[in-house]
Short mmCIF file of C-alpha atoms in Angstrom, two decimals:
data_model
loop_
_atom_site.label_atom_id
_atom_site.label_comp_id
_atom_site.label_asym_id
_atom_site.label_seq_id
_atom_site.Cartn_x
_atom_site.Cartn_y
_atom_site.Cartn_z
CA UNK A 246 74.46 150.30 207.90
CA UNK A 247 71.04 150.19 207.11
CA UNK A 248 71.50 151.17 203.68
CA UNK A 249 72.23 148.73 200.89
CA UNK A 250 73.98 149.11 197.53
CA UNK A 251 72.37 148.03 194.71
CA UNK A 252 74.01 145.21 192.26
CA UNK A 253 74.40 146.35 188.80
CA UNK A 254 74.67 142.92 187.93
CA UNK A 255 71.20 142.29 189.12
CA UNK A 256 68.14 142.05 186.59
CA UNK A 257 64.58 142.66 187.57
CA UNK A 258 62.16 139.74 186.40
CA UNK A 259 58.77 140.58 185.34
CA UNK A 260 56.43 137.76 186.08
CA UNK A 261 53.27 139.29 184.62
CA UNK A 262 53.64 138.03 181.30
CA UNK A 263 54.39 134.43 181.87
CA UNK A 264 53.45 132.00 179.66
CA UNK A 265 51.01 129.17 180.12
CA UNK A 266 52.42 125.81 180.55
CA UNK A 267 50.67 124.87 177.09
CA UNK A 268 52.26 127.73 175.26
CA UNK A 269 55.75 126.56 176.62
CA UNK A 270 55.44 123.28 175.65
CA UNK A 271 54.15 124.08 172.09
CA UNK A 272 57.36 126.62 172.03
CA UNK A 273 59.67 123.84 173.38
CA UNK A 274 58.63 121.44 170.58
CA UNK A 275 58.58 123.92 167.81
CA UNK A 276 62.17 124.45 168.77
CA UNK A 277 63.18 120.70 168.51
CA UNK A 278 61.31 119.59 165.56
CA UNK A 279 61.00 122.81 163.47
CA UNK A 280 64.52 124.68 164.50
CA UNK A 281 64.38 125.31 160.99
CA UNK A 282 60.66 126.32 160.43
CA UNK A 283 60.16 126.31 156.58
CA UNK A 284 56.81 128.05 156.97
CA UNK A 285 58.14 131.02 158.94
CA UNK A 286 58.40 133.27 155.27
CA UNK A 287 54.72 132.48 154.75
CA UNK A 288 53.58 134.29 157.93
CA UNK A 289 52.81 137.62 156.18
CA UNK A 290 51.42 136.21 152.64
CA UNK A 291 48.04 136.62 151.79
CA UNK A 292 45.94 133.63 152.26
CA UNK A 293 45.89 132.30 148.47
CA UNK A 294 49.33 133.10 148.18
CA UNK A 295 50.42 131.24 151.78
CA UNK A 296 48.10 128.25 150.32
CA UNK A 297 49.91 128.03 147.38
CA UNK A 298 53.73 128.51 148.95
CA UNK A 299 52.71 125.60 151.06
CA UNK A 300 51.73 123.35 148.48
CA UNK A 301 54.91 124.06 146.45
CA UNK A 302 57.10 123.38 149.60
CA UNK A 303 55.56 119.87 149.77
CA UNK A 304 55.51 119.42 145.81
CA UNK A 305 58.87 121.51 144.72
CA UNK A 306 58.20 120.62 140.95
CA UNK A 307 55.86 123.50 140.94
CA UNK A 308 58.72 126.01 142.23
CA UNK A 309 60.90 125.31 139.21
CA UNK A 310 58.84 123.89 136.48
CA UNK A 311 57.43 127.57 135.48
CA UNK A 312 61.41 128.51 134.79
CA UNK A 313 62.16 125.57 133.13
CA UNK A 314 63.61 126.37 129.65
CA UNK A 315 64.03 123.88 126.58
CA UNK A 316 67.49 124.61 126.55
CA UNK A 317 67.68 121.99 129.59
CA UNK A 318 66.05 119.71 127.35
CA UNK A 319 68.97 118.29 125.43
CA UNK A 320 71.18 118.41 128.94
CA UNK A 321 68.23 116.53 130.78
CA UNK A 322 68.37 113.98 127.93
CA UNK A 323 72.00 113.03 127.80
CA UNK A 324 71.96 113.08 131.80
CA UNK A 325 68.80 110.51 131.45
CA UNK A 326 70.62 108.10 128.97
CA UNK A 327 73.84 108.25 131.44
CA UNK A 328 72.20 107.36 134.61
CA UNK A 329 69.76 104.74 132.56
CA UNK A 330 72.91 102.73 131.22
CA UNK A 331 74.11 102.46 134.43
CA UNK A 332 70.87 101.90 136.15
CA UNK A 333 69.50 98.91 133.96
CA UNK A 334 72.69 96.52 134.84
CA UNK A 335 72.57 97.86 138.55
CA UNK A 336 68.95 97.34 139.43
CA UNK A 337 69.01 93.98 138.09
CA UNK A 338 72.42 93.05 140.27
CA UNK A 339 70.90 94.56 143.26
CA UNK A 340 67.84 92.31 142.62
CA UNK A 341 69.98 89.39 142.19
CA UNK A 342 71.61 90.63 146.01
CA UNK A 343 67.93 90.43 147.54
CA UNK A 344 67.10 87.23 145.60
CA UNK A 345 64.27 88.32 144.38
CA UNK A 346 62.70 88.60 140.24
CA UNK A 347 65.36 90.92 138.31
CA UNK A 348 62.66 92.54 136.69
CA UNK A 349 61.46 93.91 140.17
CA UNK A 350 65.07 95.52 140.35
CA UNK A 351 64.32 97.33 137.14
CA UNK A 352 60.89 98.72 138.44
CA UNK A 353 62.89 100.01 141.59
CA UNK A 354 65.27 101.96 139.40
CA UNK A 355 63.05 103.89 137.05
CA UNK A 356 60.30 104.50 139.37
CA UNK A 357 61.83 106.12 142.36
CA UNK A 358 63.15 108.57 140.00
CA UNK A 359 59.77 109.74 138.41
CA UNK A 360 57.99 109.97 141.70
CA UNK A 361 61.46 112.15 143.28
CA UNK A 362 61.33 114.41 140.33
CA UNK A 363 57.81 115.96 141.51
CA UNK A 364 58.41 115.78 145.27
CA UNK A 365 62.35 115.68 145.49
CA UNK A 366 64.16 118.98 146.55
CA UNK A 367 67.60 118.29 145.45
CA UNK A 368 69.15 118.12 141.87
CA UNK A 369 72.07 116.11 143.15
CA UNK A 370 70.46 113.29 144.62
CA UNK A 371 70.17 109.94 143.10
CA UNK A 372 67.38 108.13 144.32
CA UNK A 373 66.49 103.99 143.88
CA UNK A 374 67.53 100.49 145.19
CA UNK A 375 70.94 100.53 146.70
CA UNK A 376 73.61 97.47 147.44
CA UNK A 377 73.35 97.99 151.29
CA UNK A 378 69.53 97.79 151.66
CA UNK A 379 69.11 94.74 148.93
CA UNK A 380 71.89 92.84 151.20
CA UNK A 381 70.51 93.81 154.64
CA UNK A 382 66.91 92.51 153.08
CA UNK A 383 67.92 89.27 151.93
CA UNK A 384 70.13 88.20 154.91
CA UNK A 385 67.42 89.07 156.96
CA UNK A 386 64.29 87.60 155.62
CA UNK A 387 65.91 84.38 154.75
CA UNK A 388 66.20 83.86 158.47
CA UNK A 389 62.26 83.28 158.37
CA UNK A 390 61.67 82.70 154.64
CA UNK A 391 63.62 80.48 152.16
CA UNK A 392 63.86 82.32 148.61
CA UNK A 393 64.25 78.73 147.14
CA UNK A 394 61.27 76.70 148.77
CA UNK A 395 58.93 79.62 148.98
CA UNK A 396 59.83 81.99 146.26
CA UNK A 397 56.76 83.48 145.93
CA UNK A 398 56.28 84.22 149.88
CA UNK A 399 59.76 85.42 149.85
CA UNK A 400 59.13 87.99 147.20
CA UNK A 401 55.93 89.32 148.96
CA UNK A 402 58.05 89.27 151.99
CA UNK A 403 60.43 91.60 150.66
CA UNK A 404 57.81 94.11 149.18
CA UNK A 405 55.86 94.36 152.44
CA UNK A 406 59.31 95.01 154.22
CA UNK A 407 59.85 97.62 151.83
CA UNK A 408 56.45 99.18 152.44
CA UNK A 409 56.91 99.40 156.01
CA UNK A 410 60.02 101.05 155.28
CA UNK A 411 58.88 103.84 153.45
CA UNK A 412 55.75 104.09 155.97
CA UNK A 413 58.32 104.65 158.62
CA UNK A 414 60.90 107.26 156.80
CA UNK A 415 57.57 108.67 155.81
CA UNK A 416 56.74 109.57 159.58
CA UNK A 417 60.46 110.11 160.33
CA UNK A 418 60.19 112.69 157.39
CA UNK A 419 56.54 114.11 158.58
CA UNK A 420 57.70 114.80 162.43
CA UNK A 421 61.50 116.17 160.95
CA UNK A 422 63.21 113.49 163.05
CA UNK A 423 66.30 113.72 160.73
CA UNK A 424 68.09 115.29 163.57
CA UNK A 425 68.70 111.96 164.61
CA UNK A 426 71.65 111.51 161.83
CA UNK A 427 73.27 113.84 163.88
CA UNK A 428 74.37 111.47 166.57
CA UNK A 429 75.85 109.06 163.95
CA UNK A 430 79.83 109.34 164.18
CA UNK A 431 81.60 109.61 161.03
CA UNK A 432 83.37 106.23 162.18
CA UNK A 433 80.39 104.41 162.42
CA UNK A 434 79.58 105.47 158.87
CA UNK A 435 82.45 104.73 157.37
CA UNK A 436 82.80 101.01 159.20
CA UNK A 437 78.91 100.30 158.13
CA UNK A 438 79.71 101.09 154.45
CA UNK A 439 83.16 99.45 154.64
CA UNK A 440 81.53 96.11 155.88
CA UNK A 441 78.60 96.33 153.51
CA UNK A 442 81.20 96.29 150.72
CA UNK A 443 83.10 93.51 152.04
CA UNK A 444 79.70 91.53 152.13
CA UNK A 445 78.36 92.62 148.78
CA UNK A 446 81.85 91.29 147.52
CA UNK A 447 82.08 88.16 148.95
CA UNK A 448 78.57 87.42 147.53
CA UNK A 449 79.50 88.01 144.37
CA UNK A 450 81.82 84.77 144.10
CA UNK A 451 78.18 82.66 143.10
CA UNK A 452 78.07 84.77 140.03
CA UNK A 453 81.66 85.08 139.02
CA UNK A 454 82.67 81.47 139.52
CA UNK A 455 78.94 80.27 138.11
CA UNK A 456 78.17 78.37 140.85
CA UNK A 457 74.75 76.88 141.20
CA UNK A 458 74.58 76.71 145.11
CA UNK A 459 75.95 78.85 147.73
CA UNK A 460 75.33 80.05 151.11
CA UNK A 461 73.08 82.93 151.93
CA UNK A 462 75.18 84.14 154.87
CA UNK A 463 77.37 87.10 154.20
CA UNK A 464 80.23 86.37 157.09
CA UNK A 465 83.86 85.86 155.71
CA UNK A 466 84.16 82.14 157.08
CA UNK A 467 81.08 80.66 155.73
CA UNK A 468 81.51 82.13 152.30
CA UNK A 469 85.29 80.83 152.47
CA UNK A 470 83.80 77.42 153.36
CA UNK A 471 81.19 77.48 150.71
CA UNK A 472 83.90 78.26 148.14
CA UNK A 473 85.60 75.08 148.95
CA UNK A 474 82.20 72.87 149.65
CA UNK A 475 81.29 74.10 145.84
CA UNK A 476 84.70 74.19 144.30
CA UNK A 477 83.52 71.34 141.73
CA UNK A 478 80.66 73.49 140.32
CA UNK A 479 83.03 76.16 139.16
CA UNK A 480 82.83 76.99 135.59
CA UNK A 481 85.91 78.40 133.86
CA UNK A 482 83.54 80.22 130.92
CA UNK A 483 81.95 82.27 133.48
CA UNK A 484 85.20 83.01 135.35
CA UNK A 485 86.93 84.22 131.87
CA UNK A 486 83.75 86.56 131.00
CA UNK A 487 83.63 87.79 134.51
CA UNK A 488 87.20 88.98 134.21
CA UNK A 489 87.03 90.30 131.05
CA UNK A 490 83.81 92.61 131.86
CA UNK A 491 85.48 93.49 135.09
CA UNK A 492 88.66 94.71 133.31
CA UNK A 493 86.33 96.81 130.88
CA UNK A 494 84.77 98.21 133.53
CA UNK A 495 88.33 99.45 135.38
CA UNK A 496 89.74 100.31 132.18
CA UNK A 497 86.88 102.93 131.24
CA UNK A 498 86.94 104.41 134.77
CA UNK A 499 90.94 104.65 134.50
CA UNK A 500 90.16 106.19 131.04
CA UNK A 501 87.79 108.87 132.09
CA UNK A 502 90.32 110.16 135.19
CA UNK A 503 92.88 110.51 132.37
CA UNK A 504 90.63 112.25 129.92
CA UNK A 505 87.80 113.90 131.62
CA UNK A 506 86.20 114.65 128.09
CA UNK A 507 85.73 111.10 127.74
CA UNK A 508 83.51 110.64 130.81
CA UNK A 509 80.35 109.21 128.53
CA UNK A 510 82.96 106.09 128.22
CA UNK A 511 82.91 105.16 131.88
CA UNK A 512 79.13 106.13 132.00
CA UNK A 513 77.78 103.84 129.42
CA UNK A 514 80.13 101.04 130.00
CA UNK A 515 78.00 99.06 132.69
CA UNK A 516 75.50 98.78 129.64
CA UNK A 517 77.66 98.24 127.29
CA UNK A 518 79.14 95.10 129.15
CA UNK A 519 75.36 93.86 129.89
CA UNK A 520 74.38 94.18 126.17
CA UNK A 521 77.85 92.28 124.68
CA UNK A 522 77.35 89.66 127.48
CA UNK A 523 73.85 88.99 126.40
CA UNK A 524 74.89 88.63 122.93
CA UNK A 525 77.79 86.32 123.51
CA UNK A 526 75.46 84.46 125.87
CA UNK A 527 73.05 84.30 123.06
CA UNK A 528 75.35 83.36 120.17
CA UNK A 529 77.34 80.91 122.24
CA UNK A 530 74.03 79.49 123.58
CA UNK A 531 75.40 80.04 126.95
CA UNK A 532 73.06 78.12 128.75
CA UNK A 533 74.43 74.71 127.49
CA UNK A 534 78.10 75.88 127.79
CA UNK A 535 78.58 76.52 131.34
CA UNK A 536 77.29 80.36 131.49
CA UNK A 537 74.47 80.63 133.68
CA UNK A 538 71.52 83.09 132.06
CA UNK A 539 69.59 85.58 133.46
CA UNK A 540 65.78 85.32 133.13
CA UNK A 541 63.88 88.55 133.49
CA UNK A 542 60.23 87.24 133.97
CA UNK A 543 57.48 89.45 134.54
CA UNK A 544 55.86 87.84 137.94
CA UNK A 545 52.03 88.89 138.45
CA UNK A 546 52.14 90.05 141.89
CA UNK A 547 48.72 90.73 143.51
CA UNK A 548 51.10 93.06 145.73
CA UNK A 549 48.02 95.16 147.57
CA UNK A 550 46.12 92.44 148.61
CA UNK A 551 49.02 90.39 150.44
CA UNK A 552 50.13 93.48 151.87
CA UNK A 553 47.11 92.44 154.18
CA UNK A 554 48.14 89.42 155.16
CA UNK A 555 49.49 88.91 158.59
CA UNK A 556 51.81 86.18 158.07
CA UNK A 557 53.94 88.58 155.95
CA UNK A 558 53.63 90.94 158.46
CA UNK A 559 54.81 88.85 161.10
CA UNK A 560 57.64 87.34 158.67
CA UNK A 561 58.83 91.00 158.26
CA UNK A 562 59.46 91.44 161.76
CA UNK A 563 62.21 93.77 162.65
CA UNK A 564 63.82 94.21 159.21
CA UNK A 565 61.93 97.21 158.25
CA UNK A 566 63.74 99.28 161.13
CA UNK A 567 66.94 98.07 160.00
CA UNK A 568 66.34 98.92 156.67
CA UNK A 569 65.40 102.41 157.64
CA UNK A 570 68.43 102.54 159.55
CA UNK A 571 70.63 101.42 156.84
CA UNK A 572 69.30 103.98 154.15
CA UNK A 573 69.82 107.03 156.90
CA UNK A 574 73.59 105.65 157.00
CA UNK A 575 73.53 105.65 153.20
CA UNK A 576 72.15 109.36 153.32
CA UNK A 577 74.85 110.43 155.56
CA UNK A 578 77.70 108.58 153.62
CA UNK A 579 76.15 110.37 150.49
CA UNK A 580 76.05 113.72 152.46
CA UNK A 581 79.73 113.53 153.36
CA UNK A 582 80.97 112.33 150.01
CA UNK A 583 79.54 115.54 148.63
CA UNK A 584 81.21 117.58 151.36
CA UNK A 585 84.46 116.11 150.75
CA UNK A 586 84.14 116.90 146.95
#
């Protein structure tokens, strides 16, 4: 009765090598923010090699530039021309969605790819302005600043919002908080993109019908009310051109699906439509015949000076946060599309 049987399920625990609170906290933080620590492979390297590997991690162009071959150059030029033919009209249209000068949309089309070529790590990612962010920034900032009454202040406010959005995204990247998107359900992403697509379609009625006035709101009821309210401004010339060019774009997509070798037709069709539309408007004197003309003015913007303005920062408010969330959802949508392929 005094004897005890040793339970084989019990294990002896040594308390001699117990870690301190600071060491355990550091370990937990590293496990949370760096579950895939990119620097663990550099631990056994020499100091000079380790420094170069660390720099190359943050500037990925240093990793692949040494292996770049001139045989890739012709393909890269073709890819650049293809993307540019889409990015030029796309940048202009996204600028109009955000109610800012179209030239800024062009800046946003070619500057991000140049930066991403140096600091980006994916060869499939297309960076630049997107429809969802353009529409979101317009609908939120217009609540405090009117693009019609204060166009210059509105433009600076948009730029300020973009600056703080980038600052927040940089902070999230430094602290490895991309894990937040793991909590976004697929249904949430699908609903967000579907709702955004519907709002974009509704906002295109202004240009399609050639209306001079339209609502800045994006809900369905308000847009329909605006269509009836300003129906007298509808111009048949704009409708004919819009339908014709939309038909060209849809036919080029069908042609690519049926004949994959003719993919380049679909790639250049947006730029072709822009050039053809410009020629028609110029030759037919469209400004005096019911066709609104888009002027690509180059505004003189003192961006750095204006960014320090407290009034602009107050006007931005919460927009920078919602833009960051919207961009995160856009990124998740891209990943889901790639997985589906």
